GROMACS .gro file of C-alpha atoms in nm:
model
  413
    1MET     CA    1   0.009   0.014   0.004
    2SER     CA    2   0.118   0.348  -0.115
    3LYS     CA    3   0.282   0.537   0.176
    4TYR     CA    4   0.116   0.874   0.034
    5LEU     CA    5  -0.266   0.942   0.086
    6ALA     CA    6  -0.433   1.036  -0.214
    7LEU     CA    7  -0.459   1.439  -0.193
    8GLY     CA    8  -0.806   1.498  -0.444
    9ALA     CA    9  -0.846   1.858  -0.406
   10THR     CA   10  -0.542   1.899  -0.175
   11ALA     CA   11  -0.371   2.060  -0.458
   12SER     CA   12  -0.620   2.325  -0.530
   13ALA     CA   13  -0.650   2.395  -0.167
   14PHE     CA   14  -0.315   2.449  -0.122
   15ALA     CA   15  -0.311   2.715  -0.396
   16LEU     CA   16  -0.591   2.868  -0.298
   17LEU     CA   17  -0.456   2.935   0.087
   18ALA     CA   18  -0.130   3.083  -0.109
   19GLY     CA   19  -0.267   3.287  -0.326
   20ALA     CA   20  -0.494   3.441  -0.026
   21CYS     CA   21  -0.188   3.511   0.174
   22GLY     CA   22   0.102   3.615  -0.026
   23SER     CA   23   0.412   3.729   0.166
   24GLY     CA   24   0.404   4.050   0.063
   25SER     CA   25   0.127   4.154   0.328
   26ALA     CA   26   0.187   3.808   0.550
   27SER     CA   27   0.357   4.048   0.838
   28SER     CA   28   0.198   4.206   1.089
   29GLY     CA   29   0.500   4.377   1.203
   30GLY     CA   30   0.750   4.622   1.071
   31GLY     CA   31   1.125   4.672   1.084
   32ALA     CA   32   1.349   4.387   1.194
   33SER     CA   33   1.021   4.134   1.259
   34SER     CA   34   0.930   4.167   0.909
   35ASP     CA   35   1.308   4.122   0.813
   36GLN     CA   36   1.342   3.779   0.975
   37VAL     CA   37   0.974   3.667   0.872
   38HIS     CA   38   1.161   3.668   0.489
   39GLN     CA   39   1.451   3.490   0.592
   40MET     CA   40   1.561   3.132   0.601
   41TYR     CA   41   1.889   2.984   0.774
   42THR     CA   42   1.970   2.670   0.575
   43TRP     CA   43   2.279   2.491   0.465
   44VAL     CA   44   2.470   2.624   0.161
   45SER     CA   45   2.755   2.344   0.137
   46THR     CA   46   2.768   2.400  -0.283
   47ASP     CA   47   2.594   2.585  -0.579
   48ASN     CA   48   2.319   2.268  -0.607
   49ASP     CA   49   2.219   2.367  -0.261
   50ARG     CA   50   2.187   2.730  -0.324
   51ALA     CA   51   2.013   2.652  -0.664
   52GLN     CA   52   1.772   2.434  -0.534
   53TRP     CA   53   1.702   2.728  -0.255
   54GLN     CA   54   1.644   2.911  -0.511
   55SER     CA   55   1.395   2.677  -0.701
   56PHE     CA   56   1.183   2.697  -0.403
   57VAL     CA   57   1.193   3.082  -0.432
   58ASP     CA   58   1.153   3.145  -0.753
   59ALA     CA   59   0.834   2.872  -0.787
   60ALA     CA   60   0.668   3.076  -0.520
   61LYS     CA   61   0.738   3.392  -0.663
   62GLU     CA   62   0.566   3.213  -0.980
   63LYS     CA   63   0.251   3.172  -0.804
   64ASP     CA   64   0.274   3.487  -0.592
   65PRO     CA   65   0.464   3.803  -0.759
   66ASN     CA   66   0.477   3.943  -0.404
   67PHE     CA   67   0.663   3.672  -0.235
   68THR     CA   68   1.018   3.747  -0.099
   69LEU     CA   69   1.263   3.534   0.093
   70THR     CA   70   1.612   3.527   0.161
   71PHE     CA   71   1.843   3.263   0.260
   72ASP     CA   72   2.220   3.197   0.381
   73GLY     CA   73   2.401   2.951   0.610
   74PRO     CA   74   2.699   2.752   0.660
   75ALA     CA   75   2.784   2.415   0.519
   76PHE     CA   76   2.611   2.107   0.568
   77ASN     CA   77   2.835   1.931   0.793
   78ASP     CA   78   2.880   2.297   1.007
   79TYR     CA   79   2.476   2.362   1.018
   80TRP     CA   80   2.381   2.127   1.279
   81THR     CA   81   2.602   2.270   1.534
   82LYS     CA   82   2.584   2.680   1.423
   83VAL     CA   83   2.203   2.638   1.389
   84LYS     CA   84   2.183   2.575   1.735
   85THR     CA   85   2.347   2.936   1.812
   86ARG     CA   86   2.197   3.132   1.509
   87MET     CA   87   1.841   3.068   1.629
   88VAL     CA   88   1.873   3.184   1.944
   89ALA     CA   89   1.986   3.517   1.841
   90SER     CA   90   1.791   3.852   1.895
   91ASP     CA   91   1.788   3.897   1.507
   92ALA     CA   92   1.773   3.522   1.383
   93PRO     CA   93   1.580   3.431   1.063
   94CYS     CA   94   1.244   3.267   1.118
   95ILE     CA   95   1.214   3.021   0.875
   96LEU     CA   96   1.503   2.709   0.894
   97THR     CA   97   1.551   2.400   0.768
   98THR     CA   98   1.559   2.055   0.917
   99GLN     CA   99   1.609   1.691   0.817
  100ALA     CA  100   1.336   1.476   0.920
  101ALA     CA  101   1.648   1.290   1.108
  102ARG     CA  102   1.727   1.581   1.303
  103ALA     CA  103   1.379   1.688   1.411
  104GLN     CA  104   1.461   1.573   1.763
  105GLU     CA  105   1.741   1.706   1.778
  106LEU     CA  106   1.644   2.078   1.715
  107SER     CA  107   1.309   2.006   1.861
  108GLY     CA  108   1.442   2.301   2.142
  109LEU     CA  109   1.447   2.545   1.816
  110LEU     CA  110   1.152   2.439   1.605
  111GLU     CA  111   0.787   2.620   1.697
  112PRO     CA  112   0.519   2.322   1.676
  113LEU     CA  113   0.307   2.321   1.383
  114ASP     CA  114  -0.001   2.220   1.446
  115SER     CA  115  -0.236   2.488   1.514
  116TYR     CA  116  -0.089   2.710   1.186
  117MET     CA  117  -0.153   2.404   0.965
  118GLU     CA  118  -0.499   2.329   1.140
  119ALA     CA  119  -0.600   2.685   1.037
  120ALA     CA  120  -0.482   2.679   0.715
  121GLY     CA  121  -0.619   2.332   0.647
  122ILE     CA  122  -0.310   2.178   0.578
  123LYS     CA  123  -0.330   1.817   0.712
  124ALA     CA  124  -0.021   1.578   0.773
  125SER     CA  125  -0.180   1.346   0.570
  126ASP     CA  126  -0.091   1.568   0.269
  127TYR     CA  127   0.279   1.495   0.266
  128ASN     CA  128   0.420   1.097   0.237
  129ALA     CA  129   0.382   0.943   0.576
  130ALA     CA  130   0.751   0.840   0.647
  131MET     CA  131   0.824   1.207   0.646
  132MET     CA  132   0.602   1.298   0.863
  133GLN     CA  133   0.647   1.038   1.147
  134GLY     CA  134   1.057   1.151   1.080
  135MET     CA  135   0.931   1.566   1.128
  136THR     CA  136   0.668   1.445   1.466
  137VAL     CA  137   0.850   1.497   1.791
  138ASP     CA  138   0.663   1.409   2.070
  139GLY     CA  139   0.334   1.430   1.918
  140HIS     CA  140   0.366   1.749   1.710
  141VAL     CA  141   0.443   1.839   1.343
  142LEU     CA  142   0.813   2.052   1.376
  143ALA     CA  143   0.851   2.093   0.986
  144LEU     CA  144   0.688   2.064   0.654
  145PRO     CA  145   0.857   1.794   0.423
  146TYR     CA  146   0.934   1.914   0.075
  147ASP     CA  147   1.110   1.575  -0.029
  148ALA     CA  148   1.077   1.222   0.076
  149GLU     CA  149   1.403   1.070  -0.054
  150PRO     CA  150   1.488   0.655   0.009
  151ASP     CA  151   1.889   0.618  -0.004
  152VAL     CA  152   1.931   0.393  -0.354
  153LEU     CA  153   2.197   0.235  -0.559
  154TYR     CA  154   2.294   0.416  -0.835
  155TYR     CA  155   2.503   0.195  -1.079
  156ASN     CA  156   2.675   0.241  -1.426
  157ARG     CA  157   2.459   0.095  -1.687
  158GLU     CA  158   2.759   0.077  -1.974
  159MET     CA  159   2.975  -0.121  -1.718
  160PHE     CA  160   2.725  -0.345  -1.627
  161GLU     CA  161   2.680  -0.447  -2.016
  162LYS     CA  162   3.036  -0.434  -2.071
  163ALA     CA  163   3.060  -0.695  -1.797
  164GLY     CA  164   2.764  -0.919  -1.979
  165LEU     CA  165   2.537  -0.834  -1.624
  166GLN     CA  166   2.181  -0.758  -1.567
  167ALA     CA  167   2.047  -0.462  -1.471
  168PRO     CA  168   1.982  -0.479  -1.121
  169SER     CA  169   1.617  -0.566  -1.068
  170THR     CA  170   1.382  -0.445  -0.805
  171SER     CA  171   1.429  -0.822  -0.585
  172TYR     CA  172   1.837  -0.723  -0.606
  173THR     CA  173   1.953  -0.939  -0.317
  174THR     CA  174   2.291  -0.871  -0.131
  175GLU     CA  175   2.364  -1.246  -0.285
  176GLN     CA  176   2.378  -1.118  -0.637
  177PHE     CA  177   2.506  -0.767  -0.587
  178LEU     CA  178   2.826  -0.927  -0.439
  179LYS     CA  179   2.880  -1.169  -0.752
  180ASP     CA  180   2.853  -0.848  -0.963
  181ALA     CA  181   3.050  -0.637  -0.817
  182LYS     CA  182   3.355  -0.899  -0.805
  183ALA     CA  183   3.284  -0.928  -1.149
  184LEU     CA  184   3.329  -0.555  -1.215
  185THR     CA  185   3.626  -0.541  -1.030
  186GLY     CA  186   3.981  -0.558  -1.203
  187ASP     CA  187   4.233  -0.314  -1.423
  188GLY     CA  188   4.208  -0.051  -1.177
  189LYS     CA  189   3.827  -0.023  -1.166
  190TYR     CA  190   3.611  -0.144  -0.858
  191GLY     CA  191   3.272  -0.275  -0.826
  192MET     CA  192   3.135  -0.008  -0.560
  193ALA     CA  193   3.286   0.323  -0.413
  194VAL     CA  194   3.255   0.368  -0.030
  195LYS     CA  195   3.238   0.681   0.198
  196PRO     CA  196   3.338   0.689   0.570
  197LEU     CA  197   2.954   0.829   0.593
  198LEU     CA  198   2.717   0.623   0.791
  199LEU     CA  199   2.429   0.693   0.598
  200GLY     CA  200   2.334   0.770   0.237
  201ASN     CA  201   2.607   0.514   0.222
  202ALA     CA  202   2.694   0.139   0.241
  203PRO     CA  203   2.723   0.088   0.595
  204GLY     CA  204   2.407   0.222   0.760
  205ASP     CA  205   2.204   0.162   0.454
  206PHE     CA  206   2.312  -0.149   0.427
  207GLY     CA  207   2.244  -0.189   0.823
  208ILE     CA  208   1.839  -0.065   0.716
  209ALA     CA  209   1.872  -0.311   0.424
  210PHE     CA  210   1.924  -0.613   0.650
  211GLY     CA  211   1.639  -0.538   0.890
  212GLY     CA  212   1.776  -0.280   1.158
  213GLN     CA  213   1.683   0.033   1.278
  214VAL     CA  214   1.923   0.347   1.438
  215SER     CA  215   1.647   0.341   1.716
  216ALA     CA  216   1.344   0.269   1.887
  217ASP     CA  217   1.161   0.428   2.155
  218GLY     CA  218   1.349   0.738   2.181
  219LYS     CA  219   1.713   0.545   2.198
  220ASN     CA  220   1.981   0.436   1.994
  221THR     CA  221   1.982   0.085   1.895
  222LEU     CA  222   2.301   0.120   1.710
  223THR     CA  223   2.398  -0.255   1.833
  224ASP     CA  224   2.079  -0.410   1.700
  225PRO     CA  225   2.232  -0.779   1.533
  226LYS     CA  226   2.046  -0.688   1.273
  227PHE     CA  227   2.181  -0.318   1.188
  228VAL     CA  228   2.569  -0.479   1.281
  229GLU     CA  229   2.532  -0.748   1.051
  230GLY     CA  230   2.457  -0.483   0.759
  231VAL     CA  231   2.675  -0.237   0.850
  232GLN     CA  232   2.988  -0.570   0.885
  233PHE     CA  233   2.907  -0.662   0.520
  234ALA     CA  234   2.960  -0.332   0.383
  235PHE     CA  235   3.290  -0.323   0.581
  236ASP     CA  236   3.388  -0.646   0.401
  237LEU     CA  237   3.297  -0.484   0.075
  238VAL     CA  238   3.686  -0.344   0.115
  239HIS     CA  239   3.865  -0.545   0.315
  240LYS     CA  240   3.746  -0.887   0.249
  241GLU     CA  241   3.589  -0.908  -0.081
  242GLN     CA  242   3.794  -0.611  -0.208
  243VAL     CA  243   3.525  -0.468  -0.447
  244ALA     CA  244   3.554  -0.142  -0.306
  245VAL     CA  245   3.841   0.120  -0.179
  246ALA     CA  246   3.879   0.234   0.186
  247PRO     CA  247   3.788   0.559   0.232
  248ASN     CA  248   3.946   0.850   0.479
  249ALA     CA  249   3.770   1.029   0.778
  250ALA     CA  250   3.810   1.336   0.624
  251ASP     CA  251   3.670   1.241   0.272
  252ASN     CA  252   3.291   1.311   0.325
  253ASP     CA  253   3.106   1.258   0.007
  254GLY     CA  254   3.336   1.386  -0.265
  255PRO     CA  255   3.611   1.086  -0.360
  256ALA     CA  256   3.352   0.806  -0.359
  257GLN     CA  257   3.105   0.986  -0.591
  258THR     CA  258   3.389   1.131  -0.860
  259ALA     CA  259   3.515   0.784  -0.826
  260PHE     CA  260   3.157   0.659  -0.961
  261THR     CA  261   3.130   0.933  -1.210
  262SER     CA  262   3.482   0.895  -1.368
  263GLY     CA  263   3.383   0.514  -1.438
  264THR     CA  264   3.602   0.401  -1.140
  265ALA     CA  265   3.348   0.271  -0.973
  266ALA     CA  266   3.043   0.121  -1.090
  267MET     CA  267   2.810   0.186  -0.803
  268ILE     CA  268   2.737   0.406  -0.540
  269VAL     CA  269   2.485   0.423  -0.254
  270ASP     CA  270   2.330   0.751  -0.224
  271GLY     CA  271   2.049   1.000  -0.232
  272PRO     CA  272   1.814   1.033  -0.516
  273TRP     CA  273   1.894   1.484  -0.468
  274MET     CA  274   2.204   1.364  -0.628
  275TYR     CA  275   2.037   1.241  -0.962
  276GLY     CA  276   2.115   1.558  -1.151
  277SER     CA  277   2.481   1.622  -1.051
  278PHE     CA  278   2.534   1.220  -1.144
  279GLU     CA  279   2.290   1.269  -1.466
  280LYS     CA  280   2.501   1.559  -1.573
  281GLU     CA  281   2.843   1.361  -1.586
  282LEU     CA  282   2.697   1.006  -1.712
  283GLY     CA  283   2.380   1.074  -1.901
  284ASP     CA  284   2.249   0.757  -2.043
  285LYS     CA  285   2.472   0.552  -1.843
  286LEU     CA  286   2.338   0.598  -1.526
  287GLY     CA  287   2.093   0.374  -1.347
  288VAL     CA  288   1.891   0.368  -1.040
  289ALA     CA  289   1.839   0.049  -0.861
  290VAL     CA  290   1.661  -0.050  -0.498
  291ILE     CA  291   1.951  -0.124  -0.220
  292PRO     CA  292   1.984  -0.494  -0.219
  293THR     CA  293   1.868  -0.684   0.072
  294PRO     CA  294   1.979  -1.106   0.154
  295THR     CA  295   1.613  -1.179   0.077
  296GLY     CA  296   1.525  -0.956  -0.240
  297GLN     CA  297   1.241  -0.790  -0.072
  298PRO     CA  298   1.328  -0.392  -0.101
  299ARG     CA  299   1.402  -0.201   0.208
  300ALA     CA  300   1.522   0.141   0.234
  301VAL     CA  301   1.546   0.431   0.467
  302ILE     CA  302   1.371   0.735   0.377
  303GLN     CA  303   1.550   1.051   0.416
  304GLY     CA  304   1.440   1.419   0.370
  305SER     CA  305   1.409   1.761   0.494
  306GLY     CA  306   1.106   2.019   0.560
  307PHE     CA  307   1.107   2.394   0.618
  308GLY     CA  308   1.007   2.475   1.001
  309ILE     CA  309   0.945   2.803   1.217
  310ALA     CA  310   1.207   2.927   1.495
  311LYS     CA  311   1.062   2.987   1.823
  312SER     CA  312   1.225   3.284   1.882
  313CYS     CA  313   1.026   3.414   1.563
  314PRO     CA  314   0.885   3.770   1.677
  315ASP     CA  315   0.568   3.675   1.440
  316LYS     CA  316   0.499   3.279   1.397
  317GLN     CA  317   0.213   3.338   1.200
  318ALA     CA  318   0.382   3.547   0.936
  319ALA     CA  319   0.674   3.308   0.923
  320PHE     CA  320   0.424   3.036   0.847
  321ASP     CA  321   0.209   3.242   0.588
  322VAL     CA  322   0.571   3.229   0.401
  323LEU     CA  323   0.638   2.867   0.458
  324LYS     CA  324   0.334   2.708   0.350
  325GLN     CA  325   0.411   2.878   0.019
  326LEU     CA  326   0.709   2.672  -0.003
  327VAL     CA  327   0.562   2.347   0.039
  328THR     CA  328   0.250   2.374  -0.148
  329PRO     CA  329   0.222   2.057  -0.424
  330GLU     CA  330   0.266   2.292  -0.725
  331VAL     CA  331   0.561   2.443  -0.586
  332ILE     CA  332   0.719   2.110  -0.434
  333GLY     CA  333   0.628   1.959  -0.806
  334THR     CA  334   0.829   2.256  -1.000
  335VAL     CA  335   1.128   2.191  -0.789
  336ALA     CA  336   1.123   1.794  -0.816
  337ASP     CA  337   1.112   1.873  -1.183
  338LYS     CA  338   1.370   2.100  -1.172
  339GLN     CA  339   1.615   2.003  -0.924
  340GLY     CA  340   1.516   1.617  -0.883
  341THR     CA  341   1.435   1.599  -0.558
  342VAL     CA  342   1.159   1.311  -0.482
  343PRO     CA  343   0.874   1.531  -0.374
  344SER     CA  344   0.690   1.477  -0.061
  345VAL     CA  345   0.364   1.471  -0.175
  346GLU     CA  346   0.232   1.199  -0.447
  347SER     CA  347   0.042   1.408  -0.663
  348ALA     CA  348   0.394   1.582  -0.798
  349MET     CA  349   0.570   1.216  -0.863
  350ASP     CA  350   0.487   1.251  -1.221
  351LYS     CA  351   0.681   1.532  -1.268
  352TRP     CA  352   0.990   1.370  -1.100
  353ALA     CA  353   0.940   1.128  -1.307
  354ALA     CA  354   0.901   1.264  -1.602
  355ASN     CA  355   1.230   1.289  -1.804
  356LYS     CA  356   1.389   0.973  -1.611
  357PRO     CA  357   1.418   0.577  -1.719
  358GLU     CA  358   1.118   0.378  -1.637
  359ASP     CA  359   1.321   0.117  -1.461
  360SER     CA  360   1.525   0.388  -1.275
  361ALA     CA  361   1.163   0.572  -1.152
  362GLU     CA  362   1.026   0.222  -1.061
  363ALA     CA  363   1.302   0.177  -0.826
  364VAL     CA  364   1.241   0.475  -0.613
  365ARG     CA  365   0.895   0.407  -0.635
  366VAL     CA  366   0.941   0.070  -0.490
  367LEU     CA  367   1.185   0.187  -0.207
  368LEU     CA  368   0.897   0.446  -0.147
  369GLU     CA  369   0.640   0.204  -0.090
  370ASN     CA  370   0.895  -0.034   0.114
  371GLY     CA  371   1.084   0.216   0.271
  372THR     CA  372   1.109   0.307   0.646
  373PRO     CA  373   1.158   0.632   0.828
  374LEU     CA  374   1.480   0.795   0.954
  375VAL     CA  375   1.429   0.851   1.354
  376THR     CA  376   1.691   0.951   1.565
  377THR     CA  377   1.768   1.069   1.884
  378THR     CA  378   1.931   1.393   2.014
  379THR     CA  379   2.276   1.233   1.980
  380TRP     CA  380   2.203   1.147   1.640
  381ASN     CA  381   2.480   1.427   1.523
  382GLN     CA  382   2.739   1.303   1.750
  383ILE     CA  383   2.720   0.925   1.621
  384ASN     CA  384   2.719   1.099   1.273
  385THR     CA  385   3.064   1.233   1.353
  386SER     CA  386   3.202   0.968   1.541
  387PHE     CA  387   3.129   0.687   1.265
  388GLN     CA  388   3.246   0.912   1.046
  389GLN     CA  389   3.610   0.934   1.233
  390TYR     CA  390   3.623   0.536   1.293
  391SER     CA  391   3.444   0.386   0.973
  392PRO     CA  392   3.752   0.364   0.776
  393GLU     CA  393   3.937   0.053   1.043
  394GLY     CA  394   3.594  -0.087   1.000
  395PHE     CA  395   3.627  -0.072   0.630
  396ARG     CA  396   4.020  -0.178   0.661
  397GLY     CA  397   3.963  -0.453   0.910
  398THR     CA  398   4.132  -0.357   1.221
  399LYS     CA  399   3.777  -0.318   1.395
  400THR     CA  400   3.445  -0.490   1.374
  401ALA     CA  401   3.110  -0.300   1.316
  402GLN     CA  402   3.050  -0.437   1.655
  403ASP     CA  403   3.317  -0.253   1.812
  404ILE     CA  404   3.240   0.044   1.656
  405LEU     CA  405   2.883   0.062   1.673
  406THR     CA  406   2.917  -0.095   2.087
  407ASP     CA  407   3.162   0.221   2.125
  408LEU     CA  408   2.903   0.433   1.976
  409GLN     CA  409   2.615   0.317   2.155
  410ASN     CA  410   2.804   0.343   2.485
  411SER     CA  411   2.927   0.731   2.384
  412ALA     CA  412   2.614   0.816   2.274
  413GLY     CA  413   2.336   0.647   2.543
   0.00000   0.00000   0.00000
């Protein structure tokens, strides 16, 4: 059953709401309060990030010429620390972004949106259910999502064809994946590219694919046997199976992504938000598949981000009147079409899928159907930072997944 609920006339209702409350007249105050209402604090790591935020502004402005919103912020990895000080300043922007995975961590900064949504006729069921679960903390919605992104396995179609391999199916098993990765390794090329990161990368995504979770009932569950097994499977790709190169702790995404787009590696686990960038480099060679699982039954973590209002905002209603124009189906669909982000509302999915190969679009749809939300704890940032530091030891075989995850579990609580 689809994790989306039918929108019916919701799109029209959103359009009417946005048009009736243009941001040009939204703020009831003046001076600093008005400026803050039309400012957003977010991550701006790359030109792609900036282009995405500008696409939201442009799409909202197309519906309402009076719409105004400026945005700025640090790089993604710095954002989660800096947002905690920036948003308590007297001149803090009223709107901020958060990942669903970080909503728990930023709950002290985010204003509950329930009453504003009710007054505007916006329902949680208008959005992807997994994303709304992640954006809801202690029974309150803290942000409205613009995307719902299941992590995927990207692959190089040409490399598969030259190796005489079939393209991965929507029932791709880890057994077949490993056979393919070995067949694709040789002559300076590798079956897989890996990063030092936990999610949007092989270790955490295989941990989820194997049936594990990173938290339950508000507590970290990093030592869940299934999660440990999946992380170890990913580590083994380097030191045991030798179908990938061990990353360095400082690598972040770059080296692995470059290995994939340059044809040095045939596969990589990443988010759908990278589709546009990968397609520019690989063109028709780019394929999208489900994350392999031991049984062939797809299971993937659904990540995504959304817009929230700062508790420090002096005019929260005015800020919500701006925010809601960013999350209408029309705006989300326009950005999905332009930037490649998987939309958080089902009515916009056709725009996203329109210019993509049918098998790639189908893989994402299947993962949305079989995905699990990424729900974390307040120590998620600490966990990610520590995993990135120690994962190279796991890939090189000097520590096991059990060793690393037990240490993280004990230190993060």
